[in-house]
Amino acid sequence: GACRFAGCTDADSLRFDASSDPGMLHRAEWLKFVSAFFNKEPEANRVFEGIQERYTATQNAASAARLAGTAPALRMAWIEHSEPSAWGAESWRISNDAYKIQATTNAGGLGPDATALGAICPISGTRYVCPNKDVMKQALQRFDAVIDESYHSAGYAGYDLDAFKNRWNLTTSDIKTGAYPFLVNNRVYRTDKRLSSSCTPRAIVTSVGACRS
């Protein structure tokens, strides 16, 4: 049920499902739901309209570039490595969340090839789960760009490209082989730039070890 606190019942609570909504803009639109509790509906509508306008502009620009042949369709993966802990064993996963795939395709990219990737990393729920680090390395060879969503327990200030390569068992030799397109083209990203005080202005997506607006 929606109620998770002692003394309340589901009849007293409302479910906030932004994190399970499959659409990128749909998730942002939940802002309107929250605004109703603070009499901020007009402000929420304006904010959402701005988000929608910028998102649509990016989508249209990507579509135009694809049609004009000026931008190749990069195959992208949202990847996550979990270190072994009291909560579970070590794992290597590639996301198949609908909203992430939508964001990828709306930006002009391609999501994972379900047949090829699923053959070595079986899908479980909304993720492709690779059985070990070696299979994950094999899977990574299929991508032109990656977004690393891994939690870094040591903090993010020192999480640079070398730390990324070490975490994902990638070496300088791997780069030289050309087998990992995202390393050759330096297309390794994270979505937590706002966690880094050294990056000004702070953007949502940045290259690992770099500050970009």
PDB file of C-alpha atoms in Angstrom:
ATOM      1  CA  GLY A   1       0.000   0.000   0.000  1.00  0.00           C
ATOM      2  CA  ALA A   2       0.930   3.652  -0.161  1.00  0.00           C
ATOM      3  CA  CYS A   3       1.047   4.125   3.632  1.00  0.00           C
ATOM      4  CA  ARG A   4       4.352   3.170   5.253  1.00  0.00           C
ATOM      5  CA  PHE A   5       4.140   4.956   8.613  1.00  0.00           C
ATOM      6  CA  ALA A   6       2.655   3.795  11.892  1.00  0.00           C
ATOM      7  CA  GLY A   7      -0.767   5.203  12.583  1.00  0.00           C
ATOM      8  CA  CYS A   8      -1.830   5.876   9.002  1.00  0.00           C
ATOM      9  CA  THR A   9      -3.856   3.852   6.546  1.00  0.00           C
ATOM     10  CA  ASP A  10      -4.004   3.748   2.769  1.00  0.00           C
ATOM     11  CA  ALA A  11      -7.237   5.699   3.031  1.00  0.00           C
ATOM     12  CA  ASP A  12      -5.207   8.591   4.505  1.00  0.00           C
ATOM     13  CA  SER A  13      -2.460   8.556   1.881  1.00  0.00           C
ATOM     14  CA  LEU A  14      -1.801   9.373  -1.762  1.00  0.00           C
ATOM     15  CA  ARG A  15       0.572   7.500  -4.029  1.00  0.00           C
ATOM     16  CA  PHE A  16       3.355   9.492  -5.715  1.00  0.00           C
ATOM     17  CA  ASP A  17       4.518   7.380  -8.651  1.00  0.00           C
ATOM     18  CA  ALA A  18       6.873   9.669 -10.549  1.00  0.00           C
ATOM     19  CA  SER A  19       9.738   7.186 -10.249  1.00  0.00           C
ATOM     20  CA  SER A  20       7.715   4.385 -11.864  1.00  0.00           C
ATOM     21  CA  ASP A  21       6.233   6.444 -14.698  1.00  0.00           C
ATOM     22  CA  PRO A  22       7.656   5.127 -18.001  1.00  0.00           C
ATOM     23  CA  GLY A  23       7.769   8.490 -19.827  1.00  0.00           C
ATOM     24  CA  MET A  24      10.458  11.161 -19.439  1.00  0.00           C
ATOM     25  CA  LEU A  25       8.078  14.110 -19.717  1.00  0.00           C
ATOM     26  CA  HIS A  26       5.444  12.229 -17.749  1.00  0.00           C
ATOM     27  CA  ARG A  27       7.870  12.034 -14.840  1.00  0.00           C
ATOM     28  CA  ALA A  28       8.454  15.766 -14.941  1.00  0.00           C
ATOM     29  CA  GLU A  29       4.724  16.413 -15.101  1.00  0.00           C
ATOM     30  CA  TRP A  30       4.269  14.924 -11.629  1.00  0.00           C
ATOM     31  CA  LEU A  31       5.423  18.360 -10.499  1.00  0.00           C
ATOM     32  CA  LYS A  32       1.856  19.481 -11.095  1.00  0.00           C
ATOM     33  CA  PHE A  33       0.561  16.860  -8.671  1.00  0.00           C
ATOM     34  CA  VAL A  34       2.851  18.087  -5.894  1.00  0.00           C
ATOM     35  CA  SER A  35       2.047  21.727  -6.593  1.00  0.00           C
ATOM     36  CA  ALA A  36      -1.615  21.184  -5.799  1.00  0.00           C
ATOM     37  CA  PHE A  37      -0.776  20.736  -2.107  1.00  0.00           C
ATOM     38  CA  PHE A  38       0.870  24.175  -1.974  1.00  0.00           C
ATOM     39  CA  ASN A  39      -1.478  26.146  -4.237  1.00  0.00           C
ATOM     40  CA  LYS A  40       1.344  26.439  -6.757  1.00  0.00           C
ATOM     41  CA  GLU A  41      -0.429  25.023  -9.805  1.00  0.00           C
ATOM     42  CA  PRO A  42       0.168  28.066 -12.097  1.00  0.00           C
ATOM     43  CA  GLU A  43       3.868  28.077 -11.236  1.00  0.00           C
ATOM     44  CA  ALA A  44       4.140  24.318 -11.757  1.00  0.00           C
ATOM     45  CA  ASN A  45       2.442  24.647 -15.141  1.00  0.00           C
ATOM     46  CA  ARG A  46       4.944  27.297 -16.215  1.00  0.00           C
ATOM     47  CA  VAL A  47       7.913  25.233 -15.056  1.00  0.00           C
ATOM     48  CA  PHE A  48       6.654  22.116 -16.809  1.00  0.00           C
ATOM     49  CA  GLU A  49       5.956  24.026 -20.014  1.00  0.00           C
ATOM     50  CA  GLY A  50       9.581  25.189 -19.971  1.00  0.00           C
ATOM     51  CA  ILE A  51      10.825  21.646 -19.449  1.00  0.00           C
ATOM     52  CA  GLN A  52       8.589  20.367 -22.220  1.00  0.00           C
ATOM     53  CA  GLU A  53       9.702  23.127 -24.601  1.00  0.00           C
ATOM     54  CA  ARG A  54      13.408  22.431 -24.059  1.00  0.00           C
ATOM     55  CA  TYR A  55      12.945  18.669 -24.266  1.00  0.00           C
ATOM     56  CA  THR A  56      10.931  18.918 -27.479  1.00  0.00           C
ATOM     57  CA  ALA A  57      13.467  21.305 -29.008  1.00  0.00           C
ATOM     58  CA  THR A  58      16.263  18.820 -28.305  1.00  0.00           C
ATOM     59  CA  GLN A  59      14.186  15.976 -29.721  1.00  0.00           C
ATOM     60  CA  ASN A  60      13.392  17.951 -32.892  1.00  0.00           C
ATOM     61  CA  ALA A  61      17.040  18.974 -33.349  1.00  0.00           C
ATOM     62  CA  ALA A  62      18.174  15.355 -33.000  1.00  0.00           C
ATOM     63  CA  SER A  63      15.547  14.213 -35.481  1.00  0.00           C
ATOM     64  CA  ALA A  64      16.563  16.879 -37.991  1.00  0.00           C
ATOM     65  CA  ALA A  65      20.226  15.943 -37.678  1.00  0.00           C
ATOM     66  CA  ARG A  66      19.411  12.284 -38.246  1.00  0.00           C
ATOM     67  CA  LEU A  67      17.334  13.069 -41.337  1.00  0.00           C
ATOM     68  CA  ALA A  68      20.068  15.326 -42.696  1.00  0.00           C
ATOM     69  CA  GLY A  69      22.682  12.652 -42.137  1.00  0.00           C
ATOM     70  CA  THR A  70      24.855  15.004 -40.067  1.00  0.00           C
ATOM     71  CA  ALA A  71      24.689  13.024 -36.821  1.00  0.00           C
ATOM     72  CA  PRO A  72      25.198   9.257 -36.579  1.00  0.00           C
ATOM     73  CA  ALA A  73      22.872   7.260 -34.353  1.00  0.00           C
ATOM     74  CA  LEU A  74      25.046   6.248 -31.419  1.00  0.00           C
ATOM     75  CA  ARG A  75      24.174   3.082 -29.528  1.00  0.00           C
ATOM     76  CA  MET A  76      24.064   3.988 -25.838  1.00  0.00           C
ATOM     77  CA  ALA A  77      23.964   2.004 -22.598  1.00  0.00           C
ATOM     78  CA  TRP A  78      23.008   3.060 -19.073  1.00  0.00           C
ATOM     79  CA  ILE A  79      25.335   0.875 -17.023  1.00  0.00           C
ATOM     80  CA  GLU A  80      25.580   0.106 -13.326  1.00  0.00           C
ATOM     81  CA  HIS A  81      28.080  -1.831 -11.240  1.00  0.00           C
ATOM     82  CA  SER A  82      27.216  -2.687  -7.645  1.00  0.00           C
ATOM     83  CA  GLU A  83      30.022  -3.578  -5.266  1.00  0.00           C
ATOM     84  CA  PRO A  84      29.508  -6.578  -2.970  1.00  0.00           C
ATOM     85  CA  SER A  85      27.865  -5.539   0.281  1.00  0.00           C
ATOM     86  CA  ALA A  86      25.544  -6.666   3.050  1.00  0.00           C
ATOM     87  CA  TRP A  87      22.659  -5.928   0.676  1.00  0.00           C
ATOM     88  CA  GLY A  88      23.773  -8.191  -2.130  1.00  0.00           C
ATOM     89  CA  ALA A  89      26.474  -9.750  -4.259  1.00  0.00           C
ATOM     90  CA  GLU A  90      28.533  -7.874  -6.828  1.00  0.00           C
ATOM     91  CA  SER A  91      26.591  -7.268 -10.023  1.00  0.00           C
ATOM     92  CA  TRP A  92      26.894  -5.754 -13.499  1.00  0.00           C
ATOM     93  CA  ARG A  93      23.745  -4.437 -15.160  1.00  0.00           C
ATOM     94  CA  ILE A  94      22.576  -2.523 -18.242  1.00  0.00           C
ATOM     95  CA  SER A  95      19.276  -0.697 -17.924  1.00  0.00           C
ATOM     96  CA  ASN A  96      16.254  -1.330 -20.084  1.00  0.00           C
ATOM     97  CA  ASP A  97      14.019   1.152 -18.230  1.00  0.00           C
ATOM     98  CA  ALA A  98      11.440   2.552 -20.630  1.00  0.00           C
ATOM     99  CA  TYR A  99      12.088   6.195 -19.751  1.00  0.00           C
ATOM    100  CA  LYS A 100      15.852   5.829 -20.292  1.00  0.00           C
ATOM    101  CA  ILE A 101      15.365   4.152 -23.647  1.00  0.00           C
ATOM    102  CA  GLN A 102      12.926   6.918 -24.553  1.00  0.00           C
ATOM    103  CA  ALA A 103      15.432   9.597 -23.548  1.00  0.00           C
ATOM    104  CA  THR A 104      18.103   7.858 -25.622  1.00  0.00           C
ATOM    105  CA  THR A 105      15.988   7.582 -28.760  1.00  0.00           C
ATOM    106  CA  ASN A 106      14.543  11.087 -28.405  1.00  0.00           C
ATOM    107  CA  ALA A 107      18.121  12.394 -28.348  1.00  0.00           C
ATOM    108  CA  GLY A 108      18.824  10.595 -31.613  1.00  0.00           C
ATOM    109  CA  GLY A 109      20.513   7.519 -30.167  1.00  0.00           C
ATOM    110  CA  LEU A 110      19.818   3.804 -30.094  1.00  0.00           C
ATOM    111  CA  GLY A 111      19.193   1.602 -27.089  1.00  0.00           C
ATOM    112  CA  PRO A 112      20.706  -1.861 -26.603  1.00  0.00           C
ATOM    113  CA  ASP A 113      20.151  -4.531 -29.225  1.00  0.00           C
ATOM    114  CA  ALA A 114      17.767  -6.694 -27.197  1.00  0.00           C
ATOM    115  CA  THR A 115      18.495  -9.918 -29.069  1.00  0.00           C
ATOM    116  CA  ALA A 116      22.295  -9.681 -29.110  1.00  0.00           C
ATOM    117  CA  LEU A 117      22.665  -8.322 -25.577  1.00  0.00           C
ATOM    118  CA  GLY A 118      20.022 -10.622 -24.122  1.00  0.00           C
ATOM    119  CA  ALA A 119      21.919 -13.627 -25.455  1.00  0.00           C
ATOM    120  CA  ILE A 120      24.828 -13.000 -23.067  1.00  0.00           C
ATOM    121  CA  CYS A 121      23.202 -10.888 -20.339  1.00  0.00           C
ATOM    122  CA  PRO A 122      19.683 -12.216 -19.707  1.00  0.00           C
ATOM    123  CA  ILE A 123      17.080  -9.595 -18.941  1.00  0.00           C
ATOM    124  CA  SER A 124      15.573  -9.550 -15.464  1.00  0.00           C
ATOM    125  CA  GLY A 125      12.820  -7.034 -14.891  1.00  0.00           C
ATOM    126  CA  THR A 126      14.062  -3.781 -16.399  1.00  0.00           C
ATOM    127  CA  ARG A 127      17.762  -4.696 -16.546  1.00  0.00           C
ATOM    128  CA  TYR A 128      20.097  -6.886 -18.527  1.00  0.00           C
ATOM    129  CA  VAL A 129      22.131  -8.745 -15.889  1.00  0.00           C
ATOM    130  CA  CYS A 130      25.583  -9.923 -16.901  1.00  0.00           C
ATOM    131  CA  PRO A 131      26.815 -12.996 -14.983  1.00  0.00           C
ATOM    132  CA  ASN A 132      30.349 -11.694 -14.370  1.00  0.00           C
ATOM    133  CA  LYS A 133      32.774  -8.881 -15.172  1.00  0.00           C
ATOM    134  CA  ASP A 134      34.198 -10.616 -18.240  1.00  0.00           C
ATOM    135  CA  VAL A 135      30.788 -10.950 -19.871  1.00  0.00           C
ATOM    136  CA  MET A 136      30.081  -7.318 -18.983  1.00  0.00           C
ATOM    137  CA  LYS A 137      33.276  -6.299 -20.775  1.00  0.00           C
ATOM    138  CA  GLN A 138      32.120  -8.262 -23.799  1.00  0.00           C
ATOM    139  CA  ALA A 139      28.754  -6.500 -23.685  1.00  0.00           C
ATOM    140  CA  LEU A 140      30.360  -3.066 -23.447  1.00  0.00           C
ATOM    141  CA  GLN A 141      32.025  -3.551 -26.824  1.00  0.00           C
ATOM    142  CA  ARG A 142      28.620  -2.981 -28.425  1.00  0.00           C
ATOM    143  CA  PHE A 143      28.235   0.655 -27.366  1.00  0.00           C
ATOM    144  CA  ASP A 144      29.305   4.028 -28.754  1.00  0.00           C
ATOM    145  CA  ALA A 145      28.466   5.848 -25.520  1.00  0.00           C
ATOM    146  CA  VAL A 146      27.765   4.849 -21.927  1.00  0.00           C
ATOM    147  CA  ILE A 147      26.192   6.555 -18.927  1.00  0.00           C
ATOM    148  CA  ASP A 148      27.675   5.180 -15.718  1.00  0.00           C
ATOM    149  CA  GLU A 149      25.049   5.147 -12.962  1.00  0.00           C
ATOM    150  CA  SER A 150      27.150   3.265 -10.422  1.00  0.00           C
ATOM    151  CA  TYR A 151      27.220   4.391  -6.808  1.00  0.00           C
ATOM    152  CA  HIS A 152      30.781   5.315  -5.850  1.00  0.00           C
ATOM    153  CA  SER A 153      31.161   4.756  -2.128  1.00  0.00           C
ATOM    154  CA  ALA A 154      34.510   6.577  -1.951  1.00  0.00           C
ATOM    155  CA  GLY A 155      32.957   9.839  -3.161  1.00  0.00           C
ATOM    156  CA  TYR A 156      32.822  11.461  -6.569  1.00  0.00           C
ATOM    157  CA  ALA A 157      35.576  14.062  -6.384  1.00  0.00           C
ATOM    158  CA  GLY A 158      38.160  11.508  -7.489  1.00  0.00           C
ATOM    159  CA  TYR A 159      35.949   9.522  -9.815  1.00  0.00           C
ATOM    160  CA  ASP A 160      37.794  10.288 -13.038  1.00  0.00           C
ATOM    161  CA  LEU A 161      38.238   8.310 -16.224  1.00  0.00           C
ATOM    162  CA  ASP A 162      41.014   6.197 -14.705  1.00  0.00           C
ATOM    163  CA  ALA A 163      38.741   5.289 -11.772  1.00  0.00           C
ATOM    164  CA  PHE A 164      35.990   4.426 -14.239  1.00  0.00           C
ATOM    165  CA  LYS A 165      38.269   2.147 -16.256  1.00  0.00           C
ATOM    166  CA  ASN A 166      39.509   0.437 -13.100  1.00  0.00           C
ATOM    167  CA  ARG A 167      35.955  -0.169 -11.900  1.00  0.00           C
ATOM    168  CA  TRP A 168      34.895  -1.682 -15.211  1.00  0.00           C
ATOM    169  CA  ASN A 169      38.134  -3.684 -15.674  1.00  0.00           C
ATOM    170  CA  LEU A 170      39.161  -1.689 -18.734  1.00  0.00           C
ATOM    171  CA  THR A 171      42.794  -1.083 -19.622  1.00  0.00           C
ATOM    172  CA  THR A 172      44.865   1.151 -21.851  1.00  0.00           C
ATOM    173  CA  SER A 173      45.293  -1.846 -24.116  1.00  0.00           C
ATOM    174  CA  ASP A 174      41.522  -2.092 -24.433  1.00  0.00           C
ATOM    175  CA  ILE A 175      41.425   1.466 -25.745  1.00  0.00           C
ATOM    176  CA  LYS A 176      44.199   0.765 -28.246  1.00  0.00           C
ATOM    177  CA  THR A 177      42.357  -2.218 -29.698  1.00  0.00           C
ATOM    178  CA  GLY A 178      39.459   0.015 -30.694  1.00  0.00           C
ATOM    179  CA  ALA A 179      37.039  -2.643 -29.426  1.00  0.00           C
ATOM    180  CA  TYR A 180      35.321  -0.199 -27.079  1.00  0.00           C
ATOM    181  CA  PRO A 181      33.926   2.662 -29.202  1.00  0.00           C
ATOM    182  CA  PHE A 182      32.865   4.733 -26.176  1.00  0.00           C
ATOM    183  CA  LEU A 183      36.482   4.787 -24.947  1.00  0.00           C
ATOM    184  CA  VAL A 184      37.893   5.622 -28.353  1.00  0.00           C
ATOM    185  CA  ASN A 185      35.476   8.554 -28.688  1.00  0.00           C
ATOM    186  CA  ASN A 186      35.629   9.563 -25.002  1.00  0.00           C
ATOM    187  CA  ARG A 187      31.874   9.219 -24.576  1.00  0.00           C
ATOM    188  CA  VAL A 188      31.665   8.180 -20.937  1.00  0.00           C
ATOM    189  CA  TYR A 189      29.077  10.099 -18.935  1.00  0.00           C
ATOM    190  CA  ARG A 190      27.447  10.332 -15.533  1.00  0.00           C
ATOM    191  CA  THR A 191      24.247  12.020 -14.401  1.00  0.00           C
ATOM    192  CA  ASP A 192      25.439  13.421 -11.075  1.00  0.00           C
ATOM    193  CA  LYS A 193      27.441  16.513 -11.940  1.00  0.00           C
ATOM    194  CA  ARG A 194      25.415  18.425  -9.373  1.00  0.00           C
ATOM    195  CA  LEU A 195      27.167  16.349  -6.705  1.00  0.00           C
ATOM    196  CA  SER A 196      30.503  17.915  -7.617  1.00  0.00           C
ATOM    197  CA  SER A 197      31.252  21.318  -6.120  1.00  0.00           C
ATOM    198  CA  SER A 198      34.188  21.744  -8.518  1.00  0.00           C
ATOM    199  CA  CYS A 199      31.947  22.012 -11.580  1.00  0.00           C
ATOM    200  CA  THR A 200      30.510  25.451 -12.298  1.00  0.00           C
ATOM    201  CA  PRO A 201      27.987  25.838 -13.782  1.00  0.00           C
ATOM    202  CA  ARG A 202      26.588  22.458 -12.758  1.00  0.00           C
ATOM    203  CA  ALA A 203      24.910  20.412 -15.468  1.00  0.00           C
ATOM    204  CA  ILE A 204      23.021  17.158 -15.082  1.00  0.00           C
ATOM    205  CA  VAL A 205      25.121  15.081 -17.492  1.00  0.00           C
ATOM    206  CA  THR A 206      28.881  15.349 -17.799  1.00  0.00           C
ATOM    207  CA  SER A 207      31.829  13.334 -19.041  1.00  0.00           C
ATOM    208  CA  VAL A 208      33.511  11.329 -16.317  1.00  0.00           C
ATOM    209  CA  GLY A 209      36.327  13.408 -14.859  1.00  0.00           C
ATOM    210  CA  ALA A 210      35.287  16.543 -16.736  1.00  0.00           C
ATOM    211  CA  CYS A 211      33.137  19.606 -16.097  1.00  0.00           C
ATOM    212  CA  ARG A 212      30.821  20.554 -18.941  1.00  0.00           C
ATOM    213  CA  SER A 213      27.935  22.978 -19.045  1.00  0.00           C
TER     214      SER A 213
END
